[in-house]
CSV table of N, CA, C and O in Angstrom, one decimal:
chain,number,residue,atom,x,y,z
U,717,MET,N,0.8,-1.2,0.0
U,717,MET,CA,0.0,0.0,0.0
U,717,MET,C,0.9,1.2,0.0
U,717,MET,O,1.7,1.4,0.9
U,718,PRO,N,0.7,2.1,-0.9
U,718,PRO,CA,1.6,3.3,-1.1
U,718,PRO,C,1.5,4.3,0.1
U,718,PRO,O,2.4,5.1,0.3
U,719,THR,N,0.5,4.2,0.9
U,719,THR,CA,0.3,5.2,2.0
U,719,THR,C,0.8,4.6,3.3
U,719,THR,O,0.7,5.3,4.3
U,720,VAL,N,1.2,3.4,3.3
U,720,VAL,CA,1.6,2.7,4.6
U,720,VAL,C,3.1,2.6,4.6
U,720,VAL,O,3.8,2.1,3.7
U,721,VAL,N,3.7,3.0,5.7
U,721,VAL,CA,5.1,2.8,6.0
U,721,VAL,C,5.3,2.1,7.3
U,721,VAL,O,4.7,2.4,8.3
U,722,ILE,N,6.0,1.0,7.2
U,722,ILE,CA,6.3,0.2,8.4
U,722,ILE,C,7.7,0.4,8.9
U,722,ILE,O,8.6,0.3,8.2
U,723,ARG,N,7.8,0.9,10.2
U,723,ARG,CA,9.1,1.1,10.8
U,723,ARG,C,9.1,0.3,12.1
U,723,ARG,O,8.2,0.4,12.9
U,724,ILE,N,10.2,-0.4,12.3
U,724,ILE,CA,10.3,-1.2,13.5
U,724,ILE,C,11.0,-0.5,14.6
U,724,ILE,O,12.0,0.2,14.4
U,725,VAL,N,10.4,-0.5,15.8
U,725,VAL,CA,11.1,0.0,17.0
U,725,VAL,C,11.7,-1.2,17.8
U,725,VAL,O,10.9,-2.0,18.3
U,726,PRO,N,13.0,-1.3,17.7
U,726,PRO,CA,13.6,-2.5,18.4
U,726,PRO,C,13.4,-2.5,19.9
U,726,PRO,O,13.3,-1.4,20.5
U,727,SER,N,13.2,-3.7,20.5
U,727,SER,CA,13.0,-3.7,21.9
U,727,SER,C,14.2,-3.2,22.7
U,727,SER,O,14.1,-2.7,23.8
U,728,SER,N,15.4,-3.2,22.0
U,728,SER,CA,16.6,-2.7,22.7
U,728,SER,C,16.5,-1.2,22.9
U,728,SER,O,17.3,-0.6,23.7
U,729,ALA,N,15.6,-0.5,22.2
U,729,ALA,CA,15.5,0.9,22.3
U,729,ALA,C,14.8,1.3,23.6
U,729,ALA,O,14.8,2.5,24.0
U,730,GLY,N,14.3,0.4,24.3
U,730,GLY,CA,13.6,0.7,25.6
U,730,GLY,C,12.4,1.5,25.4
U,730,GLY,O,12.0,2.3,26.2
U,731,ALA,N,11.7,1.4,24.2
U,731,ALA,CA,10.7,2.3,23.8
U,731,ALA,C,9.4,2.2,24.7
U,731,ALA,O,8.8,3.1,25.0
U,732,ALA,N,9.2,1.0,25.3
U,732,ALA,CA,8.0,0.8,26.1
U,732,ALA,C,8.1,1.8,27.3
U,732,ALA,O,7.1,2.3,27.8
U,733,GLY,N,9.3,2.1,27.8
U,733,GLY,CA,9.5,3.0,28.9
U,733,GLY,C,9.2,4.4,28.5
U,733,GLY,O,8.8,5.3,29.3
U,734,VAL,N,9.3,4.7,27.2
U,734,VAL,CA,9.0,6.1,26.7
U,734,VAL,C,7.6,6.3,26.5
U,734,VAL,O,7.0,7.3,26.9
U,735,PHE,N,6.9,5.4,25.9
U,735,PHE,CA,5.5,5.6,25.6
U,735,PHE,C,4.5,4.5,26.1
U,735,PHE,O,3.4,4.5,25.7
U,736,GLY,N,5.0,3.6,26.9
U,736,GLY,CA,4.1,2.7,27.6
U,736,GLY,C,3.6,1.5,26.9
U,736,GLY,O,3.0,0.7,27.4
U,737,GLY,N,3.9,1.4,25.6
U,737,GLY,CA,3.5,0.2,24.9
U,737,GLY,C,2.9,0.6,23.5
U,737,GLY,O,2.9,1.8,23.2
U,738,PRO,N,2.4,-0.4,22.8
U,738,PRO,CA,1.9,-0.1,21.4
U,738,PRO,C,0.7,0.8,21.4
U,738,PRO,O,-0.2,0.7,22.2
U,739,PHE,N,0.7,1.7,20.4
U,739,PHE,CA,-0.5,2.5,20.2
U,739,PHE,C,-0.6,2.9,18.8
U,739,PHE,O,0.4,2.9,18.0
U,740,ARG,N,-1.7,3.3,18.4
U,740,ARG,CA,-2.0,3.9,17.0
U,740,ARG,C,-2.8,5.1,17.1
U,740,ARG,O,-3.8,5.2,17.8
U,741,VAL,N,-2.3,6.1,16.4
U,741,VAL,CA,-3.1,7.4,16.3
U,741,VAL,C,-3.9,7.2,14.9
U,741,VAL,O,-3.3,7.1,13.9
U,742,LEU,N,-5.2,7.3,15.0
U,742,LEU,CA,-6.0,7.1,13.8
U,742,LEU,C,-6.6,8.4,13.5
U,742,LEU,O,-7.3,9.1,14.3
U,743,ARG,N,-6.3,8.9,12.3
U,743,ARG,CA,-6.8,10.2,11.8
U,743,ARG,C,-7.8,10.0,10.6
U,743,ARG,O,-7.5,9.1,9.7
U,744,TYR,N,-8.8,10.7,10.6
U,744,TYR,CA,-9.9,10.6,9.6
U,744,TYR,C,-10.2,12.0,9.0
U,744,TYR,O,-10.1,13.0,9.7
U,745,ALA,N,-10.6,12.0,7.7
U,745,ALA,CA,-10.9,13.3,7.1
U,745,ALA,C,-12.1,14.0,7.7
U,745,ALA,O,-12.1,15.2,7.8
U,746,GLU,N,-13.1,13.2,8.1
U,746,GLU,CA,-14.3,13.8,8.5
U,746,GLU,C,-14.7,13.6,10.0
U,746,GLU,O,-15.8,13.8,10.5
U,747,HIS,N,-13.7,13.0,10.8
U,747,HIS,CA,-13.9,12.8,12.2
U,747,HIS,C,-12.7,13.2,13.0
U,747,HIS,O,-11.6,13.3,12.5
U,748,GLN,N,-12.9,13.3,14.3
U,748,GLN,CA,-11.8,13.6,15.2
U,748,GLN,C,-10.9,12.4,15.3
U,748,GLN,O,-11.3,11.3,15.2
U,749,PRO,N,-9.6,12.7,15.5
U,749,PRO,CA,-8.7,11.6,15.6
U,749,PRO,C,-8.9,10.8,16.9
U,749,PRO,O,-9.5,11.3,17.9
U,750,LEU,N,-8.5,9.5,16.9
U,750,LEU,CA,-8.6,8.6,18.0
U,750,LEU,C,-7.2,8.0,18.3
U,750,LEU,O,-6.4,8.0,17.4
U,751,VAL,N,-7.1,7.5,19.5
U,751,VAL,CA,-5.9,6.7,19.8
U,751,VAL,C,-6.4,5.3,20.2
U,751,VAL,O,-7.3,5.1,20.9
U,752,TYR,N,-5.7,4.3,19.6
U,752,TYR,CA,-6.0,2.9,20.0
U,752,TYR,C,-4.8,2.4,20.7
U,752,TYR,O,-3.6,2.4,20.3
U,753,LEU,N,-5.0,1.8,21.9
U,753,LEU,CA,-4.0,1.3,22.8
U,753,LEU,C,-4.1,-0.3,22.8
U,753,LEU,O,-5.2,-0.8,23.0
U,754,ASP,N,-3.0,-1.0,22.6
U,754,ASP,CA,-3.0,-2.4,22.8
U,754,ASP,C,-2.6,-2.7,24.2
U,754,ASP,O,-1.7,-2.1,24.7
U,755,THR,N,-3.5,-3.5,24.8
U,755,THR,CA,-3.2,-3.8,26.2
U,755,THR,C,-3.1,-5.3,26.4
U,755,THR,O,-3.5,-6.1,25.5
U,756,THR,N,-2.8,-5.8,27.6
U,756,THR,CA,-2.6,-7.2,27.8
U,756,THR,C,-4.0,-7.9,27.7
U,756,THR,O,-4.0,-9.1,27.3
U,757,VAL,N,-5.1,-7.3,28.1
U,757,VAL,CA,-6.4,-7.9,28.1
U,757,VAL,C,-7.3,-7.5,26.9
U,757,VAL,O,-8.4,-8.0,26.8
U,758,GLY,N,-6.8,-6.6,26.1
U,758,GLY,CA,-7.6,-6.2,25.0
U,758,GLY,C,-7.2,-4.8,24.5
U,758,GLY,O,-6.0,-4.4,24.7
U,759,GLY,N,-8.1,-4.1,23.8
U,759,GLY,CA,-7.7,-2.8,23.2
U,759,GLY,C,-8.6,-1.7,23.9
U,759,GLY,O,-9.6,-2.0,24.4
U,760,LEU,N,-8.1,-0.5,23.8
U,760,LEU,CA,-8.8,0.6,24.3
U,760,LEU,C,-8.7,1.8,23.4
U,760,LEU,O,-7.6,2.1,22.8
U,761,PHE,N,-9.8,2.4,23.1
U,761,PHE,CA,-9.9,3.6,22.2
U,761,PHE,C,-10.0,4.8,23.1
U,761,PHE,O,-10.8,4.9,24.0
U,762,LEU,N,-9.1,5.8,22.8
U,762,LEU,CA,-9.2,7.1,23.5
U,762,LEU,C,-9.7,8.2,22.6
U,762,LEU,O,-9.2,8.3,21.5
U,763,GLU,N,-10.8,8.8,23.0
U,763,GLU,CA,-11.4,9.9,22.2
U,763,GLU,C,-11.1,11.3,22.7
U,763,GLU,O,-11.2,12.2,22.0
U,764,ASP,N,-10.8,11.4,24.0
U,764,ASP,CA,-10.5,12.7,24.6
U,764,ASP,C,-9.4,13.3,23.9
U,764,ASP,O,-8.3,12.8,23.8
U,765,GLN,N,-9.6,14.5,23.3
U,765,GLN,CA,-8.6,15.1,22.5
U,765,GLN,C,-7.3,15.5,23.2
U,765,GLN,O,-6.2,15.6,22.6
U,766,GLU,N,-7.4,15.7,24.5
U,766,GLU,CA,-6.2,15.9,25.3
U,766,GLU,C,-5.3,14.7,25.3
U,766,GLU,O,-4.1,14.8,25.1
U,767,PHE,N,-5.8,13.5,25.5
U,767,PHE,CA,-5.1,12.3,25.4
U,767,PHE,C,-4.5,12.1,24.0
U,767,PHE,O,-3.4,11.6,23.8
U,768,VAL,N,-5.4,12.3,23.0
U,768,VAL,CA,-5.0,12.1,21.6
U,768,VAL,C,-3.8,13.0,21.3
U,768,VAL,O,-2.8,12.6,20.7
U,769,ALA,N,-3.9,14.3,21.8
U,769,ALA,CA,-2.8,15.2,21.5
U,769,ALA,C,-1.5,14.7,22.2
U,769,ALA,O,-0.4,14.8,21.6
U,770,THR,N,-1.6,14.2,23.4
U,770,THR,CA,-0.4,13.7,24.1
U,770,THR,C,0.3,12.5,23.3
U,770,THR,O,1.5,12.5,23.1
U,771,TYR,N,-0.5,11.6,22.8
U,771,TYR,CA,0.0,10.5,22.0
U,771,TYR,C,0.6,11.1,20.6
U,771,TYR,O,1.6,10.6,20.1
U,772,GLY,N,-0.1,12.1,20.1
U,772,GLY,CA,0.4,12.7,18.9
U,772,GLY,C,1.8,13.3,19.1
U,772,GLY,O,2.6,13.3,18.2
U,773,GLU,N,2.0,13.9,20.2
U,773,GLU,CA,3.3,14.5,20.6
U,773,GLU,C,4.4,13.4,20.7
U,773,GLU,O,5.6,13.7,20.6
U,774,LEU,N,4.0,12.2,21.0
U,774,LEU,CA,5.0,11.1,21.1
U,774,LEU,C,5.5,10.6,19.8
U,774,LEU,O,6.6,9.9,19.7
U,775,ILE,N,4.8,10.8,18.7
U,775,ILE,CA,5.2,10.3,17.4
U,775,ILE,C,6.6,10.6,17.0
U,775,ILE,O,7.3,9.8,16.5
U,776,PRO,N,7.1,11.9,17.1
U,776,PRO,CA,8.5,12.2,16.8
U,776,PRO,C,9.5,11.4,17.6
U,776,PRO,O,10.5,11.0,17.1
U,777,THR,N,9.2,11.1,18.9
U,777,THR,CA,10.1,10.3,19.7
U,777,THR,C,10.1,8.9,19.2
U,777,THR,O,11.2,8.3,19.1
U,778,VAL,N,9.0,8.3,18.8
U,778,VAL,CA,8.9,7.0,18.3
U,778,VAL,C,9.7,6.9,17.0
U,778,VAL,O,10.5,6.0,16.7
U,779,ALA,N,9.5,8.0,16.1
U,779,ALA,CA,10.2,8.0,14.9
U,779,ALA,C,11.7,8.0,15.1
U,779,ALA,O,12.5,7.4,14.3
U,780,ASP,N,12.2,8.7,16.1
U,780,ASP,CA,13.6,8.8,16.4
U,780,ASP,C,14.2,7.4,16.9
U,780,ASP,O,15.3,7.1,16.6
U,781,LEU,N,13.4,6.7,17.6
U,781,LEU,CA,13.8,5.3,18.1
U,781,LEU,C,13.7,4.3,17.0
U,781,LEU,O,14.4,3.3,17.1
U,782,ALA,N,12.8,4.4,16.0
U,782,ALA,CA,12.6,3.4,15.1
U,782,ALA,C,13.7,3.2,14.1
U,782,ALA,O,14.4,4.2,13.8
U,783,LEU,N,13.8,2.0,13.5
U,783,LEU,CA,14.7,1.8,12.4
U,783,LEU,C,14.2,2.6,11.2
U,783,LEU,O,13.0,2.8,11.1
U,784,ASP,N,15.0,3.0,10.3
U,784,ASP,CA,14.5,3.7,9.1
U,784,ASP,C,13.8,2.6,8.2
U,784,ASP,O,13.7,1.4,8.5
U,785,GLU,N,13.1,3.1,7.1
U,785,GLU,CA,12.3,2.2,6.3
U,785,GLU,C,13.2,1.0,5.7
U,785,GLU,O,12.7,-0.1,5.8
U,786,GLY,N,14.4,1.3,5.3
U,786,GLY,CA,15.2,0.2,4.7
U,786,GLY,C,15.6,-0.8,5.8
U,786,GLY,O,15.6,-2.0,5.5
U,787,GLN,N,16.0,-0.3,6.9
U,787,GLN,CA,16.4,-1.2,8.0
U,787,GLN,C,15.2,-2.0,8.5
U,787,GLN,O,15.4,-3.2,8.8
U,788,SER,N,14.1,-1.4,8.5
U,788,SER,CA,12.9,-2.1,9.0
U,788,SER,C,12.5,-3.2,8.0
U,788,SER,O,12.2,-4.3,8.3
U,789,ARG,N,12.6,-2.9,6.7
U,789,ARG,CA,12.4,-3.9,5.6
U,789,ARG,C,13.4,-5.1,5.8
U,789,ARG,O,13.0,-6.2,5.7
U,790,GLU,N,14.6,-4.8,6.0
U,790,GLU,CA,15.7,-5.8,6.2
U,790,GLU,C,15.3,-6.7,7.4
U,790,GLU,O,15.5,-7.9,7.4
U,791,PHE,N,14.9,-6.0,8.5
U,791,PHE,CA,14.6,-6.7,9.7
U,791,PHE,C,13.4,-7.7,9.5
U,791,PHE,O,13.5,-8.9,9.9
U,792,ILE,N,12.4,-7.2,8.8
U,792,ILE,CA,11.2,-8.1,8.5
U,792,ILE,C,11.6,-9.2,7.6
U,792,ILE,O,11.2,-10.4,7.8
U,793,ALA,N,12.4,-8.9,6.6
U,793,ALA,CA,12.9,-10.0,5.6
U,793,ALA,C,13.7,-11.0,6.4
U,793,ALA,O,13.5,-12.2,6.1
U,794,ALA,N,14.6,-10.6,7.2
U,794,ALA,CA,15.4,-11.5,8.0
U,794,ALA,C,14.6,-12.4,8.9
U,794,ALA,O,14.8,-13.6,9.0
U,795,LEU,N,13.6,-11.8,9.5
U,795,LEU,CA,12.7,-12.5,10.4
U,795,LEU,C,11.9,-13.6,9.6
U,795,LEU,O,11.7,-14.7,10.0
U,796,ALA,N,11.3,-13.1,8.5
U,796,ALA,CA,10.6,-14.0,7.6
U,796,ALA,C,11.5,-15.2,7.1
U,796,ALA,O,11.0,-16.3,7.1
U,797,ASN,N,12.7,-14.9,6.8
U,797,ASN,CA,13.6,-15.9,6.3
U,797,ASN,C,13.9,-16.9,7.4
U,797,ASN,O,13.9,-18.1,7.2
U,798,GLU,N,14.1,-16.4,8.6
U,798,GLU,CA,14.4,-17.2,9.8
U,798,GLU,C,13.2,-18.2,10.1
U,798,GLU,O,13.4,-19.4,10.3
U,799,LEU,N,12.0,-17.6,10.0
U,799,LEU,CA,10.8,-18.5,10.2
U,799,LEU,C,10.6,-19.5,9.1
U,799,LEU,O,10.1,-20.6,9.4
U,800,ASP,N,11.0,-19.2,7.9
U,800,ASP,CA,10.8,-20.1,6.8
U,800,ASP,C,11.8,-21.3,6.8
U,800,ASP,O,11.6,-22.3,6.2
U,801,ARG,N,12.8,-21.1,7.6
U,801,ARG,CA,13.9,-22.2,7.6
U,801,ARG,C,13.5,-23.4,8.4
U,801,ARG,O,14.1,-24.4,8.3
U,802,GLY,N,12.4,-23.4,9.2
U,802,GLY,CA,12.0,-24.5,9.9
U,802,GLY,C,12.1,-24.4,11.4
U,802,GLY,O,12.4,-23.3,11.9
U,803,SER,N,11.7,-25.4,12.1
U,803,SER,CA,11.6,-25.4,13.5
U,803,SER,C,12.9,-25.1,14.3
U,803,SER,O,12.9,-24.5,15.3
U,804,ASP,N,14.0,-25.5,13.7
U,804,ASP,CA,15.3,-25.2,14.4
U,804,ASP,C,15.5,-23.7,14.5
U,804,ASP,O,16.0,-23.2,15.5
U,805,GLN,N,15.2,-23.0,13.4
U,805,GLN,CA,15.4,-21.5,13.5
U,805,GLN,C,14.3,-20.9,14.3
U,805,GLN,O,14.6,-19.8,14.9
U,806,ARG,N,13.1,-21.4,14.3
U,806,ARG,CA,12.1,-20.8,15.1
U,806,ARG,C,12.4,-20.8,16.6
U,806,ARG,O,11.9,-19.9,17.3
U,807,HIS,N,13.2,-21.8,17.0
U,807,HIS,CA,13.5,-21.8,18.4
U,807,HIS,C,14.2,-20.5,18.8
U,807,HIS,O,13.9,-20.0,19.9
U,808,GLY,N,15.1,-20.0,18.0
U,808,GLY,CA,15.8,-18.7,18.3
U,808,GLY,C,14.8,-17.6,18.4
U,808,GLY,O,14.9,-16.7,19.2
U,809,HIS,N,13.8,-17.6,17.5
U,809,HIS,CA,12.8,-16.5,17.5
U,809,HIS,C,11.9,-16.6,18.7
U,809,HIS,O,11.6,-15.6,19.4
U,810,ASP,N,11.6,-17.9,19.1
U,810,ASP,CA,10.8,-18.1,20.3
U,810,ASP,C,11.5,-17.5,21.5
U,810,ASP,O,11.0,-16.9,22.5
U,811,ARG,N,12.9,-17.7,21.5
U,811,ARG,CA,13.7,-17.2,22.6
U,811,ARG,C,13.6,-15.7,22.7
U,811,ARG,O,13.5,-15.1,23.8
U,812,VAL,N,13.6,-15.0,21.5
U,812,VAL,CA,13.5,-13.5,21.5
U,812,VAL,C,12.2,-13.1,22.1
U,812,VAL,O,12.1,-12.2,22.9
U,813,GLU,N,11.1,-13.8,21.6
U,813,GLU,CA,9.8,-13.4,22.1
U,813,GLU,C,9.7,-13.6,23.6
U,813,GLU,O,9.1,-12.8,24.4
U,814,GLU,N,10.3,-14.7,24.1
U,814,GLU,CA,10.3,-15.0,25.6
U,814,GLU,C,11.0,-13.9,26.3
U,814,GLU,O,10.5,-13.5,27.4
U,815,GLU,N,12.2,-13.5,25.8
U,815,GLU,CA,12.9,-12.4,26.5
U,815,GLU,C,12.1,-11.1,26.5
U,815,GLU,O,12.1,-10.4,27.5
U,816,GLN,N,11.4,-10.8,25.4
U,816,GLN,CA,10.6,-9.6,25.4
U,816,GLN,C,9.5,-9.7,26.4
U,816,GLN,O,9.2,-8.7,27.0
U,817,LEU,N,8.8,-10.8,26.5
U,817,LEU,CA,7.8,-11.0,27.5
U,817,LEU,C,8.3,-10.8,28.9
U,817,LEU,O,7.7,-10.2,29.7
U,818,GLN,N,9.5,-11.4,29.1
U,818,GLN,CA,10.1,-11.3,30.5
U,818,GLN,C,10.4,-9.8,30.8
U,818,GLN,O,10.1,-9.3,31.9
U,819,GLN,N,10.9,-9.1,29.8
U,819,GLN,CA,11.2,-7.7,30.0
U,819,GLN,C,9.9,-6.9,30.3
U,819,GLN,O,9.9,-6.0,31.1
U,820,ARG,N,8.8,-7.2,29.6
U,820,ARG,CA,7.5,-6.6,29.8
U,820,ARG,C,7.0,-6.8,31.2
U,820,ARG,O,6.5,-5.9,31.9
U,821,TRP,N,7.1,-8.0,31.7
U,821,TRP,CA,6.6,-8.3,33.1
U,821,TRP,C,7.5,-7.7,34.1
U,821,TRP,O,7.1,-7.4,35.2
U,822,GLN,N,8.8,-7.4,33.8
U,822,GLN,CA,9.7,-6.8,34.8
U,822,GLN,C,9.4,-5.3,35.0
U,822,GLN,O,9.8,-4.8,36.0
U,823,GLN,N,8.8,-4.7,34.0
U,823,GLN,CA,8.6,-3.3,34.1
U,823,GLN,C,7.5,-2.9,35.0
U,823,GLN,O,6.6,-3.0,35.4
């Protein structure tokens, strides 16, 4: 999709400490913007424009922490390649996910 850019924020950036976890700022032509928060038990939409503005102000910080478009593409390609190689390689990926979960619970 020509209007979508995917940029990866590596867990090593400590980004969760900066903005608390995954979020999306949703902007519409004919409606007020919203924020969607991913949480452990589900999702949460924020409509209060003060909260929306706060998350909007975080976007430049996230952009600074994220890999650039090329690096993000390489990261995704390497991950896909690793997963395609079979169960031996997936074990390493599972280890990364487990480490990230442990980090999340320690915070």
